[in-house]
PDB file of C-alpha atoms in Angstrom:
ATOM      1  CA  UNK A   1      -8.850 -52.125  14.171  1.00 62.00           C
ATOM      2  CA  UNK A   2     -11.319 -50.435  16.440  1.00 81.00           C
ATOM      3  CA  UNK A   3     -13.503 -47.290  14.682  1.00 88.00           C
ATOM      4  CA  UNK A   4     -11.356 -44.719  17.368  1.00 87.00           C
ATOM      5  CA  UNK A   5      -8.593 -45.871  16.067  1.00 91.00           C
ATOM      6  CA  UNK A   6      -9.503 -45.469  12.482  1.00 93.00           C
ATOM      7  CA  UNK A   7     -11.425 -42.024  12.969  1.00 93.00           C
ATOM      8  CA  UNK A   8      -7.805 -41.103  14.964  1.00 93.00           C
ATOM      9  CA  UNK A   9      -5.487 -42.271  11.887  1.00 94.00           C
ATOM     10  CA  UNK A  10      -7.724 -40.704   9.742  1.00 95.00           C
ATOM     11  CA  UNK A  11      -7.625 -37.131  11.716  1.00 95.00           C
ATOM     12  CA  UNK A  12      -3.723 -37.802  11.990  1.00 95.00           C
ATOM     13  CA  UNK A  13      -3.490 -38.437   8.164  1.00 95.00           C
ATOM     14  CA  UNK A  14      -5.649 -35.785   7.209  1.00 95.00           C
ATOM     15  CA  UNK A  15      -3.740 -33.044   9.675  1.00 95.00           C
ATOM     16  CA  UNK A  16      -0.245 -34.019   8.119  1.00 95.00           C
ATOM     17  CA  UNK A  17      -1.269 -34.057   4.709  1.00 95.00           C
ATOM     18  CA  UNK A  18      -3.188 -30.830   4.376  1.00 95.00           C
ATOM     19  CA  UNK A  19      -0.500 -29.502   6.876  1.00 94.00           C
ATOM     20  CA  UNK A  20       2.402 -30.350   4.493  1.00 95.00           C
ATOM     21  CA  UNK A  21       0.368 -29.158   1.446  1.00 95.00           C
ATOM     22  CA  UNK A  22      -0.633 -25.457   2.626  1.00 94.00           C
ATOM     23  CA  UNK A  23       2.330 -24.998   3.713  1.00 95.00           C
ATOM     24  CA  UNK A  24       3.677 -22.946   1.252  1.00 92.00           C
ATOM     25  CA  UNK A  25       0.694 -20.609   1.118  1.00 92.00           C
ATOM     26  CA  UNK A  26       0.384 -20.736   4.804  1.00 94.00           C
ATOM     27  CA  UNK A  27       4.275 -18.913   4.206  1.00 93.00           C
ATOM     28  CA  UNK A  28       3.546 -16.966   1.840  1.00 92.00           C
ATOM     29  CA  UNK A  29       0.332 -14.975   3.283  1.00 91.00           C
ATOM     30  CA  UNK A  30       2.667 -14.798   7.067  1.00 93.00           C
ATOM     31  CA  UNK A  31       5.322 -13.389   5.065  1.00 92.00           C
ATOM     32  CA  UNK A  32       2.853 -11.016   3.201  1.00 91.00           C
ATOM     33  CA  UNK A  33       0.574 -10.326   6.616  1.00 91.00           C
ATOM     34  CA  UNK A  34       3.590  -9.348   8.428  1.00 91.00           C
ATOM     35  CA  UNK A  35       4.357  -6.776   5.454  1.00 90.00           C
ATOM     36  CA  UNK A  36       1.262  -5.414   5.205  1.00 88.00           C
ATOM     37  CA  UNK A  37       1.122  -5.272   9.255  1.00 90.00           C
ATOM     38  CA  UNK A  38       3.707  -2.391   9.130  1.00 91.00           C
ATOM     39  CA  UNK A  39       2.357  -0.410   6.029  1.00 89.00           C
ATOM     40  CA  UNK A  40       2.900   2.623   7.940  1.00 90.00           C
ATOM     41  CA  UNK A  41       6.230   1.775   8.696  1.00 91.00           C
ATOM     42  CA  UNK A  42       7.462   0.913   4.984  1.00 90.00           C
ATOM     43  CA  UNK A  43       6.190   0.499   1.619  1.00 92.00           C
ATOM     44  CA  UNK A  44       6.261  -3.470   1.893  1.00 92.00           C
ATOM     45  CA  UNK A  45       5.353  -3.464  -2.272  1.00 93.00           C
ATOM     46  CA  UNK A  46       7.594  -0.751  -3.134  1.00 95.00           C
ATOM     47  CA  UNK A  47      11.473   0.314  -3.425  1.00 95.00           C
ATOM     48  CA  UNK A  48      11.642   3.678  -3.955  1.00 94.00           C
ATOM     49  CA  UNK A  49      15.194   4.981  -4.769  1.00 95.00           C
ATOM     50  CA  UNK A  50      15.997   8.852  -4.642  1.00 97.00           C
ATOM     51  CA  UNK A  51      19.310  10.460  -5.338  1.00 97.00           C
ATOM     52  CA  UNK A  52      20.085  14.210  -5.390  1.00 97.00           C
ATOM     53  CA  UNK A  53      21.783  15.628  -8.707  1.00 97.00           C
ATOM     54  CA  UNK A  54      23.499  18.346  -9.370  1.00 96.00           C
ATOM     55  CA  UNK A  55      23.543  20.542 -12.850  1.00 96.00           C
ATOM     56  CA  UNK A  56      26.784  21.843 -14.042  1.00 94.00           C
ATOM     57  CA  UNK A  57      25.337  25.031 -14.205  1.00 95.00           C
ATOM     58  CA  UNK A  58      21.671  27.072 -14.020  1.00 96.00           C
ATOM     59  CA  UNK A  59      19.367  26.952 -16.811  1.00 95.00           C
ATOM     60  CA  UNK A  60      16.664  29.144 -18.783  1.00 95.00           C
ATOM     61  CA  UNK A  61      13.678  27.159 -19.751  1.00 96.00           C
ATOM     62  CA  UNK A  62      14.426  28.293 -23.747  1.00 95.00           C
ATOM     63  CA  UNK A  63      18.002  26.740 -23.412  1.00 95.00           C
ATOM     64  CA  UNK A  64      16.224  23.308 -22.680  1.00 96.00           C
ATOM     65  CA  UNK A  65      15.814  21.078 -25.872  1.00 96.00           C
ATOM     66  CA  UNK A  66      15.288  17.421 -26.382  1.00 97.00           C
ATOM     67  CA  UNK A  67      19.043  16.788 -26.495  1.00 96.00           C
ATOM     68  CA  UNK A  68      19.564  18.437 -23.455  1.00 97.00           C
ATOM     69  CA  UNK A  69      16.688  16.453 -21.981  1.00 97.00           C
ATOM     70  CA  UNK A  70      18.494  13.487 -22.555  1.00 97.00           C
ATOM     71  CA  UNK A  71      21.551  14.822 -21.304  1.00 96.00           C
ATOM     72  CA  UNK A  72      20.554  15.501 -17.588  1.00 97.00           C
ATOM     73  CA  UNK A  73      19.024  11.629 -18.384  1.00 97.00           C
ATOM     74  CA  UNK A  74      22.449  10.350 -18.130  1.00 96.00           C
ATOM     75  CA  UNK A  75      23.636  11.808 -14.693  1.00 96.00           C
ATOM     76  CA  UNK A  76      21.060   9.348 -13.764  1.00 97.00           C
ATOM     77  CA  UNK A  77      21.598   6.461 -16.321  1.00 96.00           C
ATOM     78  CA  UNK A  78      18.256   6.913 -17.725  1.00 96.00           C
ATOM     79  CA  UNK A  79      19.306   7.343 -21.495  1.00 92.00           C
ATOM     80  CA  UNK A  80      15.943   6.934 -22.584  1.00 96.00           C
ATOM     81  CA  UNK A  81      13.067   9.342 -21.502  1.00 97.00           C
ATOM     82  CA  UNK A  82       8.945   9.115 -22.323  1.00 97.00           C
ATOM     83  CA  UNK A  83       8.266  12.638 -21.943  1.00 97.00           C
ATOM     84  CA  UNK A  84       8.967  16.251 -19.766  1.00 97.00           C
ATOM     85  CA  UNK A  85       7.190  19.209 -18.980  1.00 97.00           C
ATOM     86  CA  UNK A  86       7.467  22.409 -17.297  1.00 97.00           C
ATOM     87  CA  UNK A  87       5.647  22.167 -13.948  1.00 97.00           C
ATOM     88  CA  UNK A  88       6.776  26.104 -13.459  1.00 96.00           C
ATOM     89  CA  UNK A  89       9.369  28.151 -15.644  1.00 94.00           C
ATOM     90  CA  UNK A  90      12.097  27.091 -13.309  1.00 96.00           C
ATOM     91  CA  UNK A  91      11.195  23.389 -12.769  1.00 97.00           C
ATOM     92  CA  UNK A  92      11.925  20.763 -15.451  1.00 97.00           C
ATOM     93  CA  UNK A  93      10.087  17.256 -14.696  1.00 98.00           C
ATOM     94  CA  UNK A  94      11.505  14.605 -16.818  1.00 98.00           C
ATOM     95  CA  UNK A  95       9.526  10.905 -17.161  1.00 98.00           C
ATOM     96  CA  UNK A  96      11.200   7.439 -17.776  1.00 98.00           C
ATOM     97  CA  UNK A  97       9.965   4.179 -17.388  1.00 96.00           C
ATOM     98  CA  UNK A  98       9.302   3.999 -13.312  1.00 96.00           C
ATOM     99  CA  UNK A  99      11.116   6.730 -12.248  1.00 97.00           C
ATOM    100  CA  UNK A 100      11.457  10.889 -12.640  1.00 98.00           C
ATOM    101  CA  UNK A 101      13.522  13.958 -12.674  1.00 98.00           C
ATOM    102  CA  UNK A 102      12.552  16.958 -11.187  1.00 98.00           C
ATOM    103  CA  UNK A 103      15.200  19.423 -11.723  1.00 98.00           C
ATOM    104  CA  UNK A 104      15.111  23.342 -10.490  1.00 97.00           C
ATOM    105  CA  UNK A 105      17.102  25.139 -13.607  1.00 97.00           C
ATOM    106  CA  UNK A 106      16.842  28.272 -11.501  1.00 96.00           C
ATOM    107  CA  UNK A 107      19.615  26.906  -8.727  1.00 96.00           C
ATOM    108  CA  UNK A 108      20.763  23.769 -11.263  1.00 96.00           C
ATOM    109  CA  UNK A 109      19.673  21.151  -8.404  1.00 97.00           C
ATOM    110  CA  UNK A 110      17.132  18.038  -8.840  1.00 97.00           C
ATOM    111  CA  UNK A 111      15.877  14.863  -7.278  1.00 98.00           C
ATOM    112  CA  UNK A 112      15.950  11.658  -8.815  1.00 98.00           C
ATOM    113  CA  UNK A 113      12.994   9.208  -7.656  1.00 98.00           C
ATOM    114  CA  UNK A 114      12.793   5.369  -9.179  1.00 97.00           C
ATOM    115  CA  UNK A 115      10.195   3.166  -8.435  1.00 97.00           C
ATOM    116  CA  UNK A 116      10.606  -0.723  -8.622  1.00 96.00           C
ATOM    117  CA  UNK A 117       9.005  -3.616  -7.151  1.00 95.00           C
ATOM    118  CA  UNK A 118      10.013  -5.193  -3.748  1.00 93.00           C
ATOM    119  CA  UNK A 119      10.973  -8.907  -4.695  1.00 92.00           C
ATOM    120  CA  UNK A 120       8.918 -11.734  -3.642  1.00 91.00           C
ATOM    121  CA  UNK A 121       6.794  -9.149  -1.202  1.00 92.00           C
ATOM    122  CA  UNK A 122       5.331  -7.747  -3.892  1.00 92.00           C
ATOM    123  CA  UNK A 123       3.587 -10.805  -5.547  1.00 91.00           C
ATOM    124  CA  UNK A 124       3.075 -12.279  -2.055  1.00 91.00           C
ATOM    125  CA  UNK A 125       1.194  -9.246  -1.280  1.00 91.00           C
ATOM    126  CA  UNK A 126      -0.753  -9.389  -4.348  1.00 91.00           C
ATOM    127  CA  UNK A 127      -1.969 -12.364  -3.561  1.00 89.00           C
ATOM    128  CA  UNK A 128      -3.037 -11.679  -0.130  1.00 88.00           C
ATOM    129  CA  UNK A 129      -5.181  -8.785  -1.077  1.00 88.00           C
ATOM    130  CA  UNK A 130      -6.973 -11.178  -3.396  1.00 86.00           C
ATOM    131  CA  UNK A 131      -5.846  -8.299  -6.569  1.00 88.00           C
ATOM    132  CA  UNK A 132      -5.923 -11.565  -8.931  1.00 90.00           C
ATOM    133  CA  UNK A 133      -9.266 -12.502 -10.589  1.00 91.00           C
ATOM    134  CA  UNK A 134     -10.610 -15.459  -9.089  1.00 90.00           C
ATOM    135  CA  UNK A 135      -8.139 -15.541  -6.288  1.00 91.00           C
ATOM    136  CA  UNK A 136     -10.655 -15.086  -3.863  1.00 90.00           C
ATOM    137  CA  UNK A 137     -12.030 -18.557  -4.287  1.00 93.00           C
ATOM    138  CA  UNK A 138      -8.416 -20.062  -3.487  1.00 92.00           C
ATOM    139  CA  UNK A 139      -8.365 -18.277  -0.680  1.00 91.00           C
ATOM    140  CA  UNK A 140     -11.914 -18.890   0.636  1.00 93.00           C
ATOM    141  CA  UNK A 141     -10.465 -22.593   0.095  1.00 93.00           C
ATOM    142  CA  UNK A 142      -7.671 -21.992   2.139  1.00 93.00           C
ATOM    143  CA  UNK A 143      -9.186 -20.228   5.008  1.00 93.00           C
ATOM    144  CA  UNK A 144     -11.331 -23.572   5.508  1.00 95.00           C
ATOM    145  CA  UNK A 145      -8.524 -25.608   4.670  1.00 95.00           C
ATOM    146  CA  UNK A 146      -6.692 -23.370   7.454  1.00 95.00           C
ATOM    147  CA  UNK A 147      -9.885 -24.471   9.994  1.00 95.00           C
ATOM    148  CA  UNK A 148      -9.621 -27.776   9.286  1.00 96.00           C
ATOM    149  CA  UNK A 149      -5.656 -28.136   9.901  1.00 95.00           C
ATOM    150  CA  UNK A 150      -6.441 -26.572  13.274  1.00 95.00           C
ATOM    151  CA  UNK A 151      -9.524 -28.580  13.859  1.00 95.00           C
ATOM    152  CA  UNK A 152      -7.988 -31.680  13.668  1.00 95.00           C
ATOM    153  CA  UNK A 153      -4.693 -30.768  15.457  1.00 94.00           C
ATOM    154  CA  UNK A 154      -6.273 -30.279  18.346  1.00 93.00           C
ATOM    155  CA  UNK A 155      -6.992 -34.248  18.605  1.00 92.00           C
ATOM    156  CA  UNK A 156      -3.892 -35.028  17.744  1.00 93.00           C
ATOM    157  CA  UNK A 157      -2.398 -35.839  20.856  1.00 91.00           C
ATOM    158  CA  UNK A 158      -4.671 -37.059  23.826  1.00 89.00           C
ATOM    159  CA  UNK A 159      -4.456 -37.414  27.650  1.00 90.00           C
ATOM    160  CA  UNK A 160      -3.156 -34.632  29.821  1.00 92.00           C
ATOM    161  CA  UNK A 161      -0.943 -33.349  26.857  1.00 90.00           C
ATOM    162  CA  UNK A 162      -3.922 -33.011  24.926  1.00 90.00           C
ATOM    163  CA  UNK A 163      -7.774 -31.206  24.442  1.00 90.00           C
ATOM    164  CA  UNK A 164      -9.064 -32.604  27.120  1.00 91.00           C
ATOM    165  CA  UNK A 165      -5.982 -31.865  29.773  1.00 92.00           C
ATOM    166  CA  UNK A 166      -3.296 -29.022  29.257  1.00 92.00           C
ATOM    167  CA  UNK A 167      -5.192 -28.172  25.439  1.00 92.00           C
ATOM    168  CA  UNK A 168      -8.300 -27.043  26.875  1.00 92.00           C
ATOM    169  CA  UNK A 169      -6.664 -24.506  28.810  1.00 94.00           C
ATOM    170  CA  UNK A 170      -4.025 -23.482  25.908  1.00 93.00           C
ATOM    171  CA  UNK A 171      -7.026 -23.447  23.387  1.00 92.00           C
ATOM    172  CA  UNK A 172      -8.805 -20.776  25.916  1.00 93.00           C
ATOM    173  CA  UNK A 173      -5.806 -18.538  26.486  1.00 94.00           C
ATOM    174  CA  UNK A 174      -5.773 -18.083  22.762  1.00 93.00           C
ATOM    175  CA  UNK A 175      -8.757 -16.864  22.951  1.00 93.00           C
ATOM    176  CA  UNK A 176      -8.075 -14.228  25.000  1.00 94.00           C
ATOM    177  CA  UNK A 177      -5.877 -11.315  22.580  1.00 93.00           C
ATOM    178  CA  UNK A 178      -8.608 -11.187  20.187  1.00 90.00           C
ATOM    179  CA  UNK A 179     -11.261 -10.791  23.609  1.00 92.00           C
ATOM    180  CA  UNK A 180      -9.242  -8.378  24.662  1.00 91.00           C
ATOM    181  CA  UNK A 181      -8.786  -6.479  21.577  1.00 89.00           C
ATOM    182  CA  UNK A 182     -12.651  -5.821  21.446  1.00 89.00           C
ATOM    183  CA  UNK A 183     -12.386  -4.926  24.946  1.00 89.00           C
ATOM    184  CA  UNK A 184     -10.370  -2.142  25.042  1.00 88.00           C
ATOM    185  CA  UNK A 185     -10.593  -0.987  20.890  1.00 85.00           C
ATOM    186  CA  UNK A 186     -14.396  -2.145  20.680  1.00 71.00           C
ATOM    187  CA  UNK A 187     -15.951  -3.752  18.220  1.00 61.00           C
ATOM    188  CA  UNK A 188     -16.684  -0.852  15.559  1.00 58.00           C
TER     189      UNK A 188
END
């Protein structure tokens, strides 16, 4: 077999099988970069649940006692709380595990906020913003893994279907969103 050919089944070979291998981290951070592309537009770690609640009647902040405490826990199925204070004399704040009451005793109204974590976007995400010790070395792995899959794609396929017909041009067109971010953002 000629050395082109060898260097080619070797580039082939090496493509597929580092292709096939990232691939689930190469899913994982595009699920997690899209999340954290629209931060602004939800909390891509977070659910946060809220639900209004109504008391059956007003309040004094003398009448309030532990009981009671774990009374208004229950319009909210929280039968269990860690602790409450008094932000003002009218305003009861209750604490449970990932979540709170704020009630107003004055007017007998409250909000109910719980916090829990967004499945699979929330570990993905995790990862991506390299928050586990020592993650940063997989990842610093991966990115040149990531350069190599692309590197030897492009001589994949040869002729006028690949770098050196149509690819060339392809390959420079890519390089024009990131060109023309700097243009018009700069590069700060």
């Amino acid at each position: 077999m000629a050395n082109s050919q060898k260097i080619k089944r070797w580039n082939n070979a090496t493509h597929r099988d580092l292709g096939y291998f990232f691939s689930g981290l190469i899913i994982m951070y595009c699920i997690s970069g899209l999340a954290l592309n629209h931060i602004d537009d939800w909390n891509p770690d977070f659910v946060i649940t809220k639900k209004d609640v109504s008391l059956a009647r007003a309040y004094e902040k003398s009448e309030i006692t532990n009981e009671l405490v774990r009374q208004f826990g229950l319009l909210v199925d929280q039968p269990k709380y860690k602790i409450y204070d008094f932000p003002t004399d009218d305003q009861l704040k209750i604490y449970y595990d990932k979540a709170s009451l704020h009630l107003n005793l004055k007017n007998g109204t409250g909000k109910y906020e719980k916090v829990s974590r967004r499945p699979v976007f929330y570990e993905t995400n995790v990862l991506h913003r390299n928050s586990i010790e020592g993650w940063k070395w997989v990842s610093d792995i991966f990115a040149v893994m990531l350069m190599l899959i692309t590197l030897t794609g492009l001589f994949i396929l040869q002729g006028k279907q690949g770098l050196s017909g149509r690819g060339k041009w392809l390959l420079a067109a890519g390089f024009l969103p990131p060109l023309i971010a700097f243009v018009f953002h700069g590069m700060s």
